[in-house]
């Protein structure tokens, strides 16, 4: 699958998801983990406490397509600069902006125009000025070296066609001592080839997921220290079947193979204080 094909598909699917949220509907990306079947989505449902979503624009909540709650797990301090890789409708950027306060800044970075339009509308509705949404790719972050205190992201790095480059870029823009605090879908062990091959599942956040040890290795290769991968939600057989349903795969057989081996995880790491 070429880099261009992945990016085009991602833009198309998440553009459609943003337009749904603009219309007041719950966003889904039409792929595996998003909007699968009838019940609640096993990956994206119930990620935020009501106390967190209270006061956020409805469009930001409806567009939530993450697999974790990185701002709840990340350490964010007043006055810090945060960057959200693949910010979508902006839910985690708006939550970060609250935490870093008016002396801090929260950037969102996304490559999909409709998502950026939705996020900027959500910012306007939230009435916050310490937020900026940037257009660009997480593989080429449009920010200078050593400019960010904390990198967050929610279910996006698994979609990247060049994860090595993405993690190197995260390292570059972090200040020395800066923190990487990301929710992502991660696998334990090998995932069956048919799942990996499915474009729909890629867009649905599963097929592009890194294997846990590979994730650790790529972070270390980029220069990060103190790498940790903590499962926040391990998808079980029924979850996996729901994810596979409707994408032309033998859901029953594959679900048995992937059960318990795909998880929403919180991935943390640190750029050394002296490294640059
Ligand atoms: C699964 S959604 C998650 C959105 C948001 N983080 C959330 O929690 O709701 C993925 C988002 O990442 C964006 N995205 C995917 N790949 C990207 C890339 N390579 N560069 C920039 N944005 C990307 C998509 O446009 C989409 O808005």
Coordinates of C-alpha atoms and ligand atoms in Angstrom, one line a residue:
X1 CA 0.0 0.0 0.0
X2 CA 1.6 3.3 -1.1
X3 CA 2.1 6.2 1.2
X4 CA -0.2 8.3 -1.1
X5 CA -3.0 5.7 -1.1
X6 CA -3.0 5.5 2.6
X7 CA -3.1 9.3 3.0
X8 CA -5.8 9.7 0.4
X9 CA -8.0 7.0 2.0
X10 CA -7.4 8.5 5.5
X11 CA -8.3 12.0 4.3
X12 CA -11.4 10.7 2.5
X13 CA -12.7 8.7 5.4
X14 CA -12.0 11.2 8.2
X15 CA -13.3 14.1 6.0
X16 CA -16.6 12.2 5.8
X17 CA -16.5 11.7 9.5
X18 CA -16.0 15.4 10.1
X19 CA -18.9 16.3 7.9
X20 CA -21.2 13.9 9.9
X21 CA -20.2 15.6 13.1
X22 CA -20.8 19.0 11.5
X23 CA -24.4 17.8 10.8
X24 CA -24.8 16.9 14.5
X25 CA -24.3 13.1 14.0
X26 CA -21.9 10.8 15.9
X27 CA -18.8 10.6 13.6
X28 CA -17.6 7.3 12.3
X29 CA -14.9 6.6 9.7
X30 CA -16.9 3.9 7.9
X31 CA -14.1 1.4 8.7
X32 CA -13.6 -1.4 11.2
X33 CA -13.2 0.3 14.6
X34 CA -15.4 3.2 13.9
X35 CA -19.1 2.8 13.4
X36 CA -19.0 -1.0 13.2
X37 CA -22.2 -2.9 13.7
X38 CA -25.0 -1.7 15.9
X39 CA -23.7 -1.6 19.5
X40 CA -21.3 0.9 21.0
X41 CA -17.9 1.0 19.3
X42 CA -15.5 -1.1 21.3
X43 CA -12.6 1.2 20.5
X44 CA -14.0 4.7 20.6
X45 CA -16.9 4.4 23.1
X46 CA -16.9 5.8 26.7
X47 CA -13.4 7.3 26.6
X48 CA -14.1 10.5 28.5
X49 CA -15.8 11.2 31.8
X50 CA -18.9 13.4 31.7
X51 CA -17.1 16.0 33.8
X52 CA -14.5 16.3 31.0
X53 CA -16.9 16.6 28.1
X54 CA -19.2 19.0 30.0
X55 CA -18.7 22.5 28.5
X56 CA -17.1 21.3 25.3
X57 CA -18.8 22.0 22.0
X58 CA -21.0 19.2 20.9
X59 CA -19.1 18.9 17.6
X60 CA -15.9 18.1 19.4
X61 CA -17.5 15.3 21.3
X62 CA -19.4 13.9 18.3
X63 CA -16.1 13.8 16.3
X64 CA -14.2 11.9 19.0
X65 CA -12.6 9.0 17.2
X66 CA -9.8 8.2 19.6
X67 CA -8.9 5.0 21.5
X68 CA -7.9 6.5 24.8
X69 CA -7.9 9.6 26.9
X70 CA -4.3 10.9 26.7
X71 CA -4.8 14.2 28.5
X72 CA -6.2 12.3 31.5
X73 CA -3.0 10.2 31.7
X74 CA -0.4 12.8 30.6
X75 CA 1.1 15.2 33.1
X76 CA 0.3 18.7 31.8
X77 CA 1.4 21.9 33.7
X78 CA 0.3 25.5 33.6
X79 CA 2.1 27.4 30.9
X80 CA 3.2 24.4 28.9
X81 CA 3.0 23.9 25.1
X82 CA 1.2 20.8 24.0
X83 CA 1.0 19.4 20.4
X84 CA -1.7 16.9 19.5
X85 CA -0.7 14.8 16.5
X86 CA -3.8 14.1 14.3
X87 CA -6.2 16.3 16.3
X88 CA -9.4 15.5 14.5
X89 CA -12.3 17.5 15.8
X90 CA -10.1 18.9 18.5
X91 CA -11.4 17.3 21.7
X92 CA -8.0 16.6 23.2
X93 CA -6.6 20.0 22.2
X94 CA -9.5 21.7 24.0
X95 CA -9.0 19.6 27.1
X96 CA -5.2 20.3 27.0
X97 CA -5.9 24.0 26.6
X98 CA -7.9 24.0 29.9
X99 CA -5.0 22.2 31.6
X100 CA -2.1 24.4 30.4
X101 CA -4.2 27.6 31.0
X102 CA -4.0 31.0 29.3
X103 CA -0.2 31.2 29.7
X104 CA 0.2 27.9 27.9
X105 CA -0.6 26.8 24.3
X106 CA -2.3 23.8 22.7
X107 CA -1.6 23.0 19.0
X108 CA -3.6 20.5 17.0
X109 CA -2.1 19.1 13.8
X110 CA -4.2 17.4 11.1
X111 CA -4.0 16.9 7.4
X112 CA -7.7 16.6 6.7
X113 CA -9.4 19.9 5.7
X114 CA -12.9 19.1 6.9
X115 CA -11.4 18.0 10.3
X116 CA -9.5 21.3 10.6
X117 CA -12.6 23.3 9.7
X118 CA -14.6 21.4 12.4
X119 CA -11.8 21.8 15.0
X120 CA -11.6 25.6 14.3
X121 CA -15.4 25.9 14.6
X122 CA -15.2 24.0 17.9
X123 CA -12.4 26.3 19.1
X124 CA -14.6 29.3 18.2
X125 CA -17.6 27.9 20.1
X126 CA -15.4 27.0 23.1
X127 CA -14.1 30.6 23.0
X128 CA -10.5 29.7 23.8
X129 CA -7.6 31.7 22.4
X130 CA -4.6 29.5 23.6
X131 CA -5.3 27.0 20.8
X132 CA -4.1 26.8 17.2
X133 CA -4.9 24.2 14.6
X134 CA -2.2 23.6 12.0
X135 CA -2.6 21.9 8.7
X136 CA 0.1 19.3 8.0
X137 CA 1.3 15.8 8.3
X138 CA 2.5 14.1 11.4
X139 CA 5.5 12.8 9.4
X140 CA 6.6 16.4 8.7
X141 CA 5.5 18.5 11.7
X142 CA 5.4 22.2 10.8
X143 CA 6.9 23.4 14.1
X144 CA 10.6 24.2 15.0
X145 CA 13.0 22.0 16.8
X146 CA 12.8 21.9 20.6
X147 CA 9.5 23.9 20.8
X148 CA 7.0 21.7 22.5
X149 CA 6.8 20.4 26.2
X150 CA 4.3 17.5 25.6
X151 CA 3.2 15.5 22.6
X152 CA -0.2 13.9 22.8
X153 CA -2.0 11.9 20.2
X154 CA -5.1 9.7 20.1
X155 CA -5.4 6.8 17.8
X156 CA -3.4 8.4 14.9
X157 CA 0.2 7.1 14.9
X158 CA -1.2 3.6 14.0
X159 CA -2.6 5.3 10.8
X160 CA 0.8 6.7 9.8
X161 CA 2.4 5.3 6.7
X162 CA 5.9 6.1 8.1
X163 CA 5.9 5.6 11.9
X164 CA 9.7 5.8 12.1
X165 CA 9.6 9.3 10.6
X166 CA 6.6 10.3 12.8
X167 CA 8.4 9.3 16.0
X168 CA 11.6 11.1 14.9
X169 CA 9.6 14.2 14.2
X170 CA 8.0 14.0 17.7
X171 CA 11.5 13.8 19.1
X172 CA 12.7 16.7 17.1
X173 CA 10.0 19.1 18.1
X174 CA 10.0 18.2 21.8
X175 CA 12.1 20.3 24.1
X176 CA 14.9 18.5 26.0
X177 CA 13.1 16.8 28.9
X178 CA 9.8 16.9 26.9
X179 CA 7.2 14.1 27.3
X180 CA 5.6 11.9 24.7
X181 CA 2.1 10.8 26.0
X182 CA 0.1 9.1 23.4
X183 CA -3.0 6.8 23.2
X184 CA -2.7 4.4 20.3
X185 CA -3.8 0.9 19.2
X186 CA -1.0 -1.5 19.8
X187 CA -0.7 -5.3 19.0
X188 CA 0.8 -8.0 21.1
X189 CA 2.4 -10.6 18.8
X190 CA 1.7 -11.0 15.1
X191 CA -1.7 -10.1 13.6
X192 CA -3.0 -12.3 10.7
X193 CA -2.0 -11.1 7.3
X194 CA -5.6 -10.7 6.0
X195 CA -6.2 -8.2 8.8
X196 CA -3.1 -6.3 8.0
X197 CA -4.0 -6.2 4.4
X198 CA -7.4 -4.7 4.9
X199 CA -7.6 -1.1 3.9
X200 CA -10.8 -0.7 5.8
X201 CA -9.3 -1.9 9.0
X202 CA -6.3 0.3 8.4
X203 CA -8.5 3.3 8.4
X204 CA -10.4 1.8 11.3
X205 CA -7.3 2.0 13.4
X206 CA -6.3 -1.7 13.7
X207 CA -4.4 -2.9 10.7
X208 CA -1.7 -0.2 11.0
X209 CA -1.1 -0.8 14.7
X210 CA 2.5 -1.4 15.7
X211 CA 3.5 -4.5 17.7
X212 CA 4.3 -3.4 21.2
X213 CA 8.1 -4.3 21.1
X214 CA 8.4 -2.7 17.7
X215 CA 6.9 0.5 19.1
X216 CA 9.4 0.5 22.0
X217 CA 12.2 -0.1 19.5
X218 CA 11.2 2.7 17.2
X219 CA 10.9 5.1 20.1
X220 CA 14.3 4.1 21.4
X221 CA 15.8 4.5 17.9
X222 CA 14.3 8.0 17.7
X223 CA 16.2 8.8 20.9
X224 CA 13.5 8.5 23.5
X225 CA 14.2 7.2 27.0
X226 CA 11.9 5.8 29.8
X227 CA 9.5 4.1 27.3
X228 CA 6.4 2.6 28.7
X229 CA 3.4 0.9 27.1
X230 CA 0.4 0.5 29.4
X231 CA -2.8 -1.3 28.2
X232 CA -5.9 0.8 28.8
X233 CA -8.4 -1.5 27.0
X234 CA -7.6 -5.0 25.8
X235 CA -10.1 -5.9 23.0
X236 CA -11.8 -9.2 23.6
X237 CA -13.3 -11.7 21.3
X238 CA -16.6 -9.9 21.0
X239 CA -14.9 -6.6 20.4
X240 CA -12.6 -8.1 17.8
X241 CA -15.6 -9.7 16.0
X242 CA -17.3 -6.3 15.9
X243 CA -14.2 -4.7 14.5
X244 CA -13.9 -7.3 11.8
X245 CA -17.6 -7.4 10.9
X246 CA -18.7 -6.0 7.5
X247 CA -15.2 -5.7 6.0
X248 CA -15.3 -8.9 4.0
X249 CA -13.1 -10.9 6.4
X250 CA -14.0 -14.2 8.0
X251 CA -14.9 -12.5 11.2
X252 CA -15.4 -15.6 13.2
X253 CA -12.0 -17.2 12.5
X254 CA -10.0 -14.0 12.6
X255 CA -11.7 -12.7 15.7
X256 CA -10.5 -15.9 17.5
X257 CA -7.0 -15.2 16.3
X258 CA -6.8 -11.5 17.3
X259 CA -8.7 -11.7 20.5
X260 CA -6.7 -10.2 23.4
X261 CA -3.9 -9.3 21.1
X262 CA -5.0 -5.8 20.1
X263 CA -5.3 -3.1 22.7
X264 CA -5.8 0.5 23.3
X265 CA -2.6 1.6 25.1
X266 CA -1.0 4.6 26.7
X267 CA 2.5 5.0 25.3
X268 CA 4.8 7.2 27.2
X269 CA 8.5 8.3 26.7
X270 CA 10.8 11.1 27.4
X271 CA 13.3 13.1 25.4
X272 CA 16.5 13.2 27.5
X273 CA 17.1 16.6 29.1
X274 CA 20.5 16.9 27.5
X275 CA 19.6 15.4 24.1
X276 CA 18.6 17.4 21.1
Ligands
LIG1 C1 -8.8 8.3 14.4 S1 -8.9 10.0 14.1 C2 -8.5 10.6 15.7 C3 -8.8 12.1 15.9 C4 -8.6 12.6 17.3 N1 -7.3 12.4 17.7 C5 -9.6 12.1 18.3 O1 -9.2 11.5 19.3 O2 -10.8 12.2 18.0 C6 -7.5 10.3 13.2 C7 -7.2 11.7 12.8 O3 -5.8 11.8 12.4 C8 -5.7 12.5 11.1 N2 -4.5 11.9 10.5 C9 -4.4 10.6 10.1 N3 -3.2 10.4 9.6 C10 -2.5 11.6 9.6 C11 -1.2 12.1 9.2 N4 -0.4 11.2 8.6 N5 -0.9 13.4 9.3 C12 -1.8 14.2 9.9 N6 -3.1 13.9 10.3 C13 -3.4 12.6 10.2 C14 -7.0 12.2 10.4 O4 -7.3 13.3 9.5 C15 -8.0 12.2 11.6 O5 -8.5 13.5 11.9

